[in-house]
Amino acid sequence: MAAPADAKSIAATDPGLAPAATLPGVGPALAETLRKLGIERVQDLWFHLPLRYEDRTRITPIRDLVAGESAQVEGVVEAVETGFRYRPQLRVAITDASRETLVLRFFHFRRQQAQQFAPGLRLRCYGAVRHGQHGLEMVHPQYRALRGEVPVEATLTPIYPVTEGLGQQRLRGVIDKALARLPGEAALELVPRELIEPLGLMPLRDALLGVHRPPPDADVAALLAGRHPAQQRLAFEELLAHHISLKRLRASMRRHRAPALPGDAGLRQRFLDALPFTLTRAQARVAREAAKDLAKRVPMLRLVQGDVGSGKTVVAALAALHAIANGRQTALMAPTELLAEQHLHSFRTWFEPLGVEVVWLAGKVTGRARAAALAKLAAGAPVAIGTHALMQDGVEFQRLGLTIVDEQHRFGVQQRMDLRDKGAGSGEVPHQLVLTATPIPRTLAMSAYADLDVSTLDELPPGRTPVRTVAIANTRRGEVTERIRVACAEGRQAYWVCTLIEDSDLLQAQAAEVAYAQLCTALPGLAIGLVHGRMKARDKQAAMEAFKQGRTALLVATTVIEVGVDVPNASLMVIENAERLGLAQLHQLRGRVGRGSVASTCVLLYQSPLSGLARQRLETLRQTNDGFVIAEQDLRLRGPGELLGTRQTGEMGFRVADIVRDAALMPAVQRVGTALLRQQPVLARRLTERWIGAAARFAQA
Ligand code: ADP
Ligand code: MG
């Protein structure tokens, strides 16, 4: 197939930039399928890396198989049985020299297929081993009949991300053709030698060949664990590409102008004088850091991270005061309605005495109320608080000067950009402040938030008492109920939190209603309240208010109370099904107690048996109250995806890098990234295009 002339000339300078369709055997149909995988050019194939490997370089004796692991076995068919138990199935028993039996089980099969398994036939199979009714089995293994000696694979088998209409085999063939066009090391390498050499990493060319086609003598264990030098070289480069792309995003945002918001000392003082507390030193410091940014014409890009209860809201309010003083609007966006409502409540309490109107805009605000809110924002109302409803089309600000996003880990960069694009008008963009309650481990912050400056609230307001945490099996529920009775009789208050993994408001609400009914029966005479996400905002508020004022002693709630709720007299919290929640969420919930001077307790009620991971989570919570320690542990146990939220994971979508495993590379990534951007911006751009492709366009935003 002849390539177009212009493609040829590009290919002459950089063969990686040639369209994938210039490869032999890649016609228009296949090119279209490849595009679904984000593959357009030859280099996209070079960097389409295996997700994992299958080890077919050896045969495992059946006796040595381990449930939960994948393996290749070879054996002779002993017995074949087709049957119908619940659904049709085919069972083939094979045995080998280790004289053990393995059952191959198929649920989808054709009659012909069943007939080919005659006793005596020799099979080679690859699959995941699990416990069956009669010993170990493989369900739907890959298999082939052997006639004569067939050598095992010489190398690990790479498994690539594929798509419908393109299987492993065929994709492997296309990648082989692309690899044949890999230029020499000098042409391939984009990072200047003097930057990469001191790191002692493997050359890029060897690394690519090594991960796509591991040689027979490759360190199999290292490859399977992602710790092979070839993978490390690529992980470094991938992290570098992401880092550079975030840095460029930052640079391009900072090329925009923002309104200078120096604020007003008098207004600020009136606000502080009216607060029922004085700022902690950390709050004062972080507010100063933000104030400095806000006074400039360059848009602020700042992340404020602080543990649960460290007082981020008042820092946000202080930033908003700058915009207010200078006639600009502030939009505060929270991920859930309840959290947004809490902010609304705080901001109204603080701002209305100063004559500053706070507009509410959430999904539930509809019809005439919505129209009125929109009109106010378009007319320049100073503060808007709400959920993602603030970002929707039709929401226009007259002159937005500051956006505040709470709980960043539940939004992504895109959301922040959308809100920014609500613009300050006349070519200006608003300043951005991001608040996160999940303290982010430093290495993770380096990779995920390279576009933001970070301020840390590393101090809690005075008067908090550490929470004692205990884990108790659900079978001892009665004792826990008794504990509540005693505590409430002493005038203390308690939370009972119902949790479900399902992200369904309805199911959560039902669970809470059931628990509420049970507790009302078990604790007659006790004033019990109920709050969940399906209740009307007014009823919710009323239930919260009753609890705040001590008219109810026990509050049964869903995880809606995870954020914002503040009742210092509440000193006992019971969390049901604690084993189902992640560390960060448990820590957030627990942060609702320990706010007064009485010693508080958190009871983690769990369903036995506990999985290993769940046990570790509960143990971590028992041992520490420190949000940073918990976040580090969370990262180790769950990986970065869950910590940052699914949206962000998709955005980060690493191919080889793992920001936990490869955290040690980050300081070098940062160093090389800075140097490359400064000295070789063109190479930096080519590097991000190589790794991030279409997503790199983001960086031009
Ligand atoms: P978070 O950082 O978890 O968002 P909040 O801003 O909700 O924390 O603050 C938690 C509670 O602490 C609120 O009731 C708030 O009024 C209170 N608070 C904030 N700062 C101080 C302070 N400096 N001294 C005493 N209480 C404070
Ligand atoms: Mg908060």
JSON list of C-alpha atoms in Angstrom, two decimals, residues 53-66 69-75 94 96 98 102 104 122-129 138 141-146 150-157 224:
[
{"chain": "A", "resi": 53, "resn": "TYR", "atom": "CA", "xyz": [1.84, -10.67, 30.95]},
{"chain": "A", "resi": 54, "resn": "GLU", "atom": "CA", "xyz": [0.88, -14.29, 30.85]},
{"chain": "A", "resi": 55, "resn": "ASP", "atom": "CA", "xyz": [3.58, -16.73, 31.70]},
{"chain": "A", "resi": 56, "resn": "ARG", "atom": "CA", "xyz": [3.46, -19.61, 29.21]},
{"chain": "A", "resi": 57, "resn": "THR", "atom": "CA", "xyz": [7.16, -20.21, 29.37]},
{"chain": "A", "resi": 58, "resn": "ARG", "atom": "CA", "xyz": [6.69, -23.16, 31.68]},
{"chain": "A", "resi": 59, "resn": "ILE", "atom": "CA", "xyz": [4.34, -25.98, 32.53]},
{"chain": "A", "resi": 60, "resn": "THR", "atom": "CA", "xyz": [3.17, -26.16, 36.13]},
{"chain": "A", "resi": 61, "resn": "PRO", "atom": "CA", "xyz": [2.56, -29.64, 37.54]},
{"chain": "A", "resi": 62, "resn": "ILE", "atom": "CA", "xyz": [-1.11, -29.91, 38.56]},
{"chain": "A", "resi": 63, "resn": "ARG", "atom": "CA", "xyz": [-0.03, -30.77, 42.08]},
{"chain": "A", "resi": 64, "resn": "ASP", "atom": "CA", "xyz": [1.68, -27.37, 42.38]},
{"chain": "A", "resi": 65, "resn": "LEU", "atom": "CA", "xyz": [-1.26, -25.25, 41.24]},
{"chain": "A", "resi": 66, "resn": "VAL", "atom": "CA", "xyz": [-2.37, -22.50, 43.57]},
{"chain": "A", "resi": 69, "resn": "GLU", "atom": "CA", "xyz": [-3.14, -17.73, 40.28]},
{"chain": "A", "resi": 70, "resn": "SER", "atom": "CA", "xyz": [-2.96, -18.25, 36.54]},
{"chain": "A", "resi": 71, "resn": "ALA", "atom": "CA", "xyz": [-0.86, -21.08, 35.18]},
{"chain": "A", "resi": 72, "resn": "GLN", "atom": "CA", "xyz": [-0.15, -23.27, 32.22]},
{"chain": "A", "resi": 73, "resn": "VAL", "atom": "CA", "xyz": [-0.63, -27.00, 32.62]},
{"chain": "A", "resi": 74, "resn": "GLU", "atom": "CA", "xyz": [-0.35, -30.01, 30.38]},
{"chain": "A", "resi": 75, "resn": "GLY", "atom": "CA", "xyz": [-2.31, -33.19, 30.91]},
{"chain": "A", "resi": 94, "resn": "ILE", "atom": "CA", "xyz": [-7.18, -34.03, 33.06]},
{"chain": "A", "resi": 96, "resn": "ASP", "atom": "CA", "xyz": [-0.49, -35.31, 34.55]},
{"chain": "A", "resi": 98, "resn": "SER", "atom": "CA", "xyz": [2.11, -35.39, 39.26]},
{"chain": "A", "resi": 102, "resn": "LEU", "atom": "CA", "xyz": [-7.65, -30.77, 37.33]},
{"chain": "A", "resi": 104, "resn": "LEU", "atom": "CA", "xyz": [-11.70, -27.81, 33.10]},
{"chain": "A", "resi": 122, "resn": "ARG", "atom": "CA", "xyz": [-3.19, -34.50, 25.51]},
{"chain": "A", "resi": 123, "resn": "LEU", "atom": "CA", "xyz": [-4.03, -30.85, 26.25]},
{"chain": "A", "resi": 124, "resn": "ARG", "atom": "CA", "xyz": [-2.09, -27.74, 27.10]},
{"chain": "A", "resi": 125, "resn": "CYS", "atom": "CA", "xyz": [-4.18, -25.20, 28.98]},
{"chain": "A", "resi": 126, "resn": "TYR", "atom": "CA", "xyz": [-3.75, -21.76, 30.36]},
{"chain": "A", "resi": 127, "resn": "GLY", "atom": "CA", "xyz": [-6.12, -20.20, 32.84]},
{"chain": "A", "resi": 128, "resn": "ALA", "atom": "CA", "xyz": [-6.91, -18.98, 36.33]},
{"chain": "A", "resi": 129, "resn": "VAL", "atom": "CA", "xyz": [-7.04, -21.70, 38.97]},
{"chain": "A", "resi": 138, "resn": "MET", "atom": "CA", "xyz": [-10.12, -23.81, 35.57]},
{"chain": "A", "resi": 141, "resn": "PRO", "atom": "CA", "xyz": [-9.28, -21.99, 30.08]},
{"chain": "A", "resi": 142, "resn": "GLN", "atom": "CA", "xyz": [-7.51, -21.35, 26.81]},
{"chain": "A", "resi": 143, "resn": "TYR", "atom": "CA", "xyz": [-6.44, -24.73, 25.52]},
{"chain": "A", "resi": 144, "resn": "ARG", "atom": "CA", "xyz": [-5.00, -26.58, 22.58]},
{"chain": "A", "resi": 145, "resn": "ALA", "atom": "CA", "xyz": [-4.70, -30.24, 21.75]},
{"chain": "A", "resi": 146, "resn": "LEU", "atom": "CA", "xyz": [-1.10, -31.41, 21.46]},
{"chain": "A", "resi": 150, "resn": "VAL", "atom": "CA", "xyz": [5.31, -28.67, 21.13]},
{"chain": "A", "resi": 151, "resn": "PRO", "atom": "CA", "xyz": [7.80, -26.30, 22.74]},
{"chain": "A", "resi": 152, "resn": "VAL", "atom": "CA", "xyz": [6.53, -23.84, 25.35]},
{"chain": "A", "resi": 153, "resn": "GLU", "atom": "CA", "xyz": [6.67, -20.13, 24.58]},
{"chain": "A", "resi": 154, "resn": "ALA", "atom": "CA", "xyz": [10.17, -18.73, 24.81]},
{"chain": "A", "resi": 155, "resn": "THR", "atom": "CA", "xyz": [9.04, -15.41, 26.28]},
{"chain": "A", "resi": 156, "resn": "LEU", "atom": "CA", "xyz": [6.30, -13.96, 28.45]},
{"chain": "A", "resi": 157, "resn": "THR", "atom": "CA", "xyz": [3.12, -13.33, 26.48]},
{"chain": "A", "resi": 224, "resn": "LEU", "atom": "CA", "xyz": [5.10, -9.41, 36.37]}
]
